[in-house]
Structure formats: C-alpha cells, structure tokens
CSV table of C-alpha atoms and ligand atoms in Angstrom, one decimal:
chain,number,residue,atom,x,y,z
J,1,MET,CA,117.5,89.2,120.1
J,2,PRO,CA,114.8,89.3,117.4
J,3,PRO,CA,115.2,86.8,114.5
J,4,THR,CA,117.2,88.2,111.4
J,5,ILE,CA,115.0,88.8,108.3
J,6,ALA,CA,116.8,87.1,105.5
J,7,LYS,CA,115.3,89.0,102.6
J,8,ALA,CA,113.7,92.4,102.7
J,9,VAL,CA,110.3,92.6,101.2
J,10,PRO,CA,109.2,96.2,100.3
J,11,SER,CA,106.0,96.6,102.0
J,12,THR,CA,102.5,97.8,101.0
J,13,TYR,CA,102.1,101.5,100.2
J,14,ALA,CA,105.8,102.2,100.0
J,15,ALA,CA,106.0,99.8,97.0
J,16,LEU,CA,103.4,101.9,95.0
J,17,GLU,CA,104.1,104.3,92.3
J,18,SER,CA,100.5,105.4,92.1
J,19,VAL,CA,97.1,104.5,93.5
J,20,LEU,CA,94.5,103.7,90.7
J,21,VAL,CA,91.6,102.9,92.9
J,22,SER,CA,91.3,104.0,96.5
J,23,GLU,CA,90.0,102.1,99.4
J,24,ALA,CA,87.0,104.5,99.6
J,25,ASP,CA,86.4,104.1,95.8
J,26,ILE,CA,86.3,100.2,96.3
J,27,LYS,CA,83.9,100.5,99.2
J,28,LYS,CA,81.5,102.7,97.3
J,29,ARG,CA,81.5,100.6,94.2
J,30,LEU,CA,81.1,97.2,95.9
J,31,LYS,CA,77.8,98.5,97.5
J,32,LYS,CA,76.4,99.4,94.0
J,33,LEU,CA,77.7,96.2,92.5
J,34,GLY,CA,75.9,94.2,95.2
J,35,ALA,CA,72.7,96.0,94.4
J,36,GLU,CA,73.1,95.4,90.6
J,37,ILE,CA,73.6,91.7,91.2
J,38,MET,CA,70.5,91.6,93.6
J,39,GLU,CA,68.4,93.3,91.0
J,40,LEU,CA,69.4,90.8,88.4
J,41,TYR,CA,69.0,87.6,90.4
J,42,GLY,CA,65.8,88.6,92.2
J,43,GLU,CA,65.0,86.1,94.8
J,44,GLN,CA,67.2,83.3,93.2
J,45,GLU,CA,69.9,81.5,95.1
J,46,ILE,CA,73.3,82.1,93.8
J,47,THR,CA,76.2,79.7,93.6
J,48,ALA,CA,79.2,82.0,93.8
J,49,ILE,CA,82.6,80.6,92.7
J,50,ALA,CA,85.6,82.7,93.5
J,51,VAL,CA,88.8,82.4,91.5
J,52,ILE,CA,91.5,82.3,94.2
J,53,ASN,CA,93.8,83.6,95.5
J,54,GLY,CA,93.2,86.8,93.7
J,55,ALA,CA,89.4,87.1,94.2
J,56,ILE,CA,89.5,86.3,98.0
J,57,LEU,CA,89.3,89.8,99.3
J,58,PHE,CA,86.8,91.1,96.6
J,59,THR,CA,84.5,88.1,97.1
J,60,ALA,CA,84.5,88.4,100.9
J,61,ASP,CA,83.6,92.0,100.7
J,62,LEU,CA,81.1,91.8,97.9
J,63,LEU,CA,79.1,89.0,99.2
J,64,ARG,CA,78.2,91.0,102.2
J,65,HIS,CA,76.3,93.5,100.0
J,66,ILE,CA,74.2,90.6,98.6
J,67,ASP,CA,71.2,89.4,100.5
J,68,ASN,CA,70.2,86.4,98.4
J,69,PRO,CA,70.8,82.9,99.5
J,70,ILE,CA,74.4,82.1,98.5
J,71,ARG,CA,76.5,78.9,98.2
J,72,LEU,CA,80.2,79.7,97.9
J,73,ASP,CA,82.9,77.5,96.4
J,74,CYS,CA,86.4,78.4,95.1
J,75,ILE,CA,88.4,77.4,92.1
J,76,ARG,CA,92.3,77.8,91.9
J,77,ILE,CA,93.9,78.7,88.7
J,78,SER,CA,97.5,79.0,87.8
J,79,SER,CA,98.0,81.9,85.2
J,80,TYR,CA,100.9,84.0,86.6
J,81,ARG,CA,104.1,83.1,88.1
J,82,ASN,CA,106.4,86.0,89.1
J,83,GLU,CA,105.8,87.7,85.7
J,84,THR,CA,103.7,90.7,85.1
J,85,ARG,CA,102.0,89.3,82.1
J,86,SER,CA,99.5,86.3,81.7
J,87,THR,CA,100.9,83.0,80.6
J,88,ASP,CA,99.2,81.5,77.6
J,89,LYS,CA,97.5,78.5,79.1
J,90,PRO,CA,95.9,78.9,82.5
J,91,GLN,CA,95.4,75.7,84.3
J,92,VAL,CA,92.7,74.7,86.7
J,93,LEU,CA,94.1,73.3,89.9
J,94,GLY,CA,91.9,71.1,92.0
J,95,ASN,CA,88.2,70.5,91.9
J,96,LEU,CA,84.9,72.3,92.7
J,97,SER,CA,83.2,70.7,95.7
J,98,LEU,CA,79.7,72.0,95.1
J,99,ASP,CA,77.3,70.5,92.5
J,100,LEU,CA,76.3,73.0,89.9
J,101,ASP,CA,73.7,71.2,88.1
J,102,ASN,CA,70.6,73.5,87.5
J,103,ARG,CA,72.3,76.2,89.6
J,104,HIS,CA,72.7,79.9,89.1
J,105,VAL,CA,76.5,80.3,89.0
J,106,LEU,CA,78.1,83.7,89.6
J,107,LEU,CA,82.0,83.3,88.8
J,108,ILE,CA,83.9,86.1,90.7
J,109,ASP,CA,87.5,87.1,89.6
J,110,ASP,CA,89.9,89.8,90.5
J,111,ILE,CA,90.6,91.1,87.0
J,112,LEU,CA,89.8,90.5,83.4
J,113,ASP,CA,92.9,90.8,81.3
J,114,THR,CA,93.3,88.7,78.0
J,115,GLY,CA,90.1,86.8,78.8
J,116,LYS,CA,91.7,83.4,78.6
J,117,THR,CA,91.1,82.5,82.3
J,118,LEU,CA,87.5,83.3,82.6
J,119,SER,CA,86.6,81.9,79.2
J,120,LEU,CA,88.3,78.7,80.2
J,121,ILE,CA,86.5,78.4,83.5
J,122,VAL,CA,83.1,79.4,81.9
J,123,SER,CA,83.4,76.6,79.3
J,124,MET,CA,84.4,74.2,82.1
J,125,ILE,CA,81.4,75.2,84.2
J,126,GLN,CA,79.0,75.0,81.3
J,127,LYS,CA,79.7,71.3,81.0
J,128,LEU,CA,78.3,70.8,84.5
J,129,HIS,CA,74.8,71.9,83.3
J,130,PRO,CA,74.1,75.1,85.4
J,131,ALA,CA,70.9,77.0,85.1
J,132,SER,CA,73.0,80.0,84.2
J,133,VAL,CA,76.6,81.3,84.4
J,134,ARG,CA,77.4,84.9,84.9
J,135,THR,CA,80.8,86.6,85.6
J,136,CYS,CA,81.7,89.4,88.0
J,137,VAL,CA,85.2,91.1,88.0
J,138,LEU,CA,86.5,93.8,90.1
J,139,LEU,CA,88.7,95.1,87.3
J,140,ASP,CA,88.6,95.2,83.6
J,141,LYS,CA,91.6,95.9,81.3
J,142,ARG,CA,89.5,95.9,78.1
J,143,GLY,CA,92.3,96.9,75.9
J,144,ARG,CA,94.2,93.7,76.6
J,145,ARG,CA,91.7,91.1,75.4
J,146,GLU,CA,93.0,88.3,73.3
J,147,VAL,CA,89.8,86.2,73.3
J,148,GLU,CA,86.3,87.6,73.0
J,149,PHE,CA,84.9,87.9,76.5
J,150,GLU,CA,82.9,90.5,78.5
J,151,ALA,CA,81.9,90.2,82.2
J,152,ASP,CA,78.3,90.6,83.3
J,153,PHE,CA,79.4,92.9,86.3
J,154,VAL,CA,82.5,95.0,86.3
J,155,GLY,CA,83.8,97.1,89.2
J,156,PHE,CA,86.2,99.4,87.4
J,157,GLN,CA,87.6,99.7,83.9
J,158,ILE,CA,91.5,100.4,84.3
J,159,PRO,CA,94.2,101.1,81.7
J,160,ASP,CA,96.8,98.5,80.6
J,161,LYS,CA,99.1,98.6,83.7
J,162,PHE,CA,100.1,95.9,86.0
J,163,VAL,CA,98.3,96.4,89.3
J,164,VAL,CA,98.5,95.0,92.8
J,165,GLY,CA,96.6,95.2,96.0
J,166,TYR,CA,93.0,94.1,97.3
J,167,GLY,CA,93.8,90.6,96.5
J,168,LEU,CA,96.1,91.1,93.4
J,169,ASP,CA,99.6,90.1,93.9
J,170,PHE,CA,103.1,90.3,92.4
J,171,ALA,CA,105.0,87.1,93.4
J,172,GLU,CA,102.4,86.5,96.1
J,173,ARG,CA,103.0,89.8,97.8
J,174,TYR,CA,100.8,93.0,98.2
J,175,ARG,CA,97.4,91.2,98.3
J,176,ASN,CA,96.8,92.8,101.7
J,177,LEU,CA,96.9,96.4,100.4
J,178,PRO,CA,93.4,98.0,100.8
J,179,CYS,CA,93.7,99.9,97.6
J,180,ILE,CA,94.8,99.0,94.1
J,181,GLY,CA,97.9,100.6,92.6
J,182,VAL,CA,100.9,100.4,90.3
J,183,LEU,CA,104.1,99.0,91.6
J,184,LYS,CA,107.3,101.1,91.4
J,185,PRO,CA,109.2,100.2,88.2
J,186,HIS,CA,112.2,98.8,89.9
J,187,LEU,CA,109.9,96.3,91.8
J,188,GLN,CA,108.4,94.9,88.6
J,189,ASN,CA,111.4,92.9,87.7
J,190,PRO,CA,111.6,89.3,89.0
J,191,PRO,CA,112.4,90.0,92.6
J,192,GLU,CA,115.3,88.4,94.5
J,193,TRP,CA,113.0,87.9,97.5
J,194,ALA,CA,110.3,85.9,95.5
E,201,LIG,P1,93.6,86.6,81.7
E,201,LIG,O1,93.4,85.1,81.6
E,201,LIG,O2,92.2,87.3,81.6
E,201,LIG,O3,94.7,87.2,81.0
E,201,LIG,O4,94.2,86.9,83.2
E,201,LIG,C1,93.4,86.9,84.3
E,201,LIG,C2,94.3,86.6,85.5
E,201,LIG,O5,95.6,87.2,85.3
E,201,LIG,C3,93.7,87.4,86.7
E,201,LIG,O6,92.8,86.5,87.4
E,201,LIG,C4,95.0,87.7,87.5
E,201,LIG,O7,95.2,86.6,88.3
E,201,LIG,C5,96.0,87.9,86.5
E,201,LIG,N1,96.3,89.3,86.2
E,201,LIG,C6,95.9,89.9,85.0
E,201,LIG,N2,96.3,91.3,85.1
E,201,LIG,C7,96.9,91.5,86.3
E,201,LIG,C8,97.4,92.6,87.0
E,201,LIG,O8,97.5,93.8,86.4
E,201,LIG,N3,97.9,92.3,88.2
E,201,LIG,C9,97.8,91.1,88.8
E,201,LIG,N4,98.3,91.1,90.0
E,201,LIG,N5,97.4,90.1,88.1
E,201,LIG,C10,96.8,90.2,86.9
E,202,LIG,MG1,93.6,85.4,89.1
C-alpha cells in the first residue's frame, strides 16, 4: 500500500490563475541579462551573492550566461512567512563565508518589492569595504517601493501582484515552477497545509 498523504498540496500549474512570465521569456531574458552584466564588468572577477532561497534558480541559470571569473556565496534573509506581503523588518540569518574586501560584489535576488531587503543587505555589504556593489533582480514591482532603491540589472518589471514560481514561493511551495505566475485567489490565504 502506498503511504497516505496527510495534507493535499495543490501542485504547480494547477495552482496558477495566470502566467505572467513564461519559461521561454525567462530563458531569452537571462541570456541578454548575462550579456549586459559581462559588458559592464569587462574582465573583472565578480563576487556573486545570491539571496536564498528565492534567488536559487535565477542565480543558477544566470551565472551560466556569464563568462567572467565568479566567486559565489549566499545570504539568507527572513522577510516573508506564510503571508503574501513583506514584513517590516527583514533579518539576515547566518553569515557570508567569502571575504568581500576590495571585491566587485553582485547581489542577486528574486524580486525587488518594497526595497527594504536589498537596501538592508547593500548597507551591510558596504561595511565590508567592497570595491563595488551592484544588484540584479529577476523581477521588479516598482509601484510597491517604500524605500528609495533601484537595481542595476532587472529581468522584468511586473505589476503589483503576488507571484510564485522559478524560485519564488508561497509557504515554501511552488519554487519549482519553471514560469512565474499568480496563484488562484483561494490559495492565497494562509493554507492549512503550510
Ligand atoms: P522587499 O524587502 O523588497 O519588500 O521584499 C523582497 C523580498 O520579498 C523578496 O526577496 C521576496 O522574497 C519577497 N517577495 C516580494 N514580493 C513577492 C512576491 O510577489 N512573491 C513572492 N513569492 N515573494 C515576494
Ligand atoms: Mg527573497
């Protein structure tokens, strides 16, 4: 007998009301974004810092389009729990393991929303005396900004909608979707399977 599944989690595409950015759009844009980044950095080495978990898929795919020497580290932030809005005070969990002194840092995140998360991490990184700090986000909800912040590289501008997929989650689910979409409304409440 197969084991009983205690809680039914709606899976991937079936949970989406609409697709905002398709898998093909992401692939095409990442290639261009990689070229833009290579043009700006020239032959310099890049120290990439991925904001996890959200930026895991984006970072993995983007870095394969960049031919510069790259060092990679990750930083973990808690800004969302099971809600579909940012919490006021994102917190940095754990430490970076690479030294950033005099390095060209490229901070990579999944989405720029209120701007609080990236401005917090950038000010933290600046204290470590890097040669430069730039930011790259897959998605930008420009209309939602609460602190002044613009990313140096942006994949797509999107409207003010809570999105999932391609690394972005709701209650840790849907990160494995290859596209970016909006959840069906009845799935946007704190879920009983969370
Ligand atoms: P900010 O600090 O800019 O408000 O929030 C940035 C973080 O909030 C992102 O790294 C991401 O984890 C989360 N976030 C913001 N908007 C969305 C969204 O539409 N969907 C998901 N899944 N996460 C979001
Ligand atoms: Mg995040």
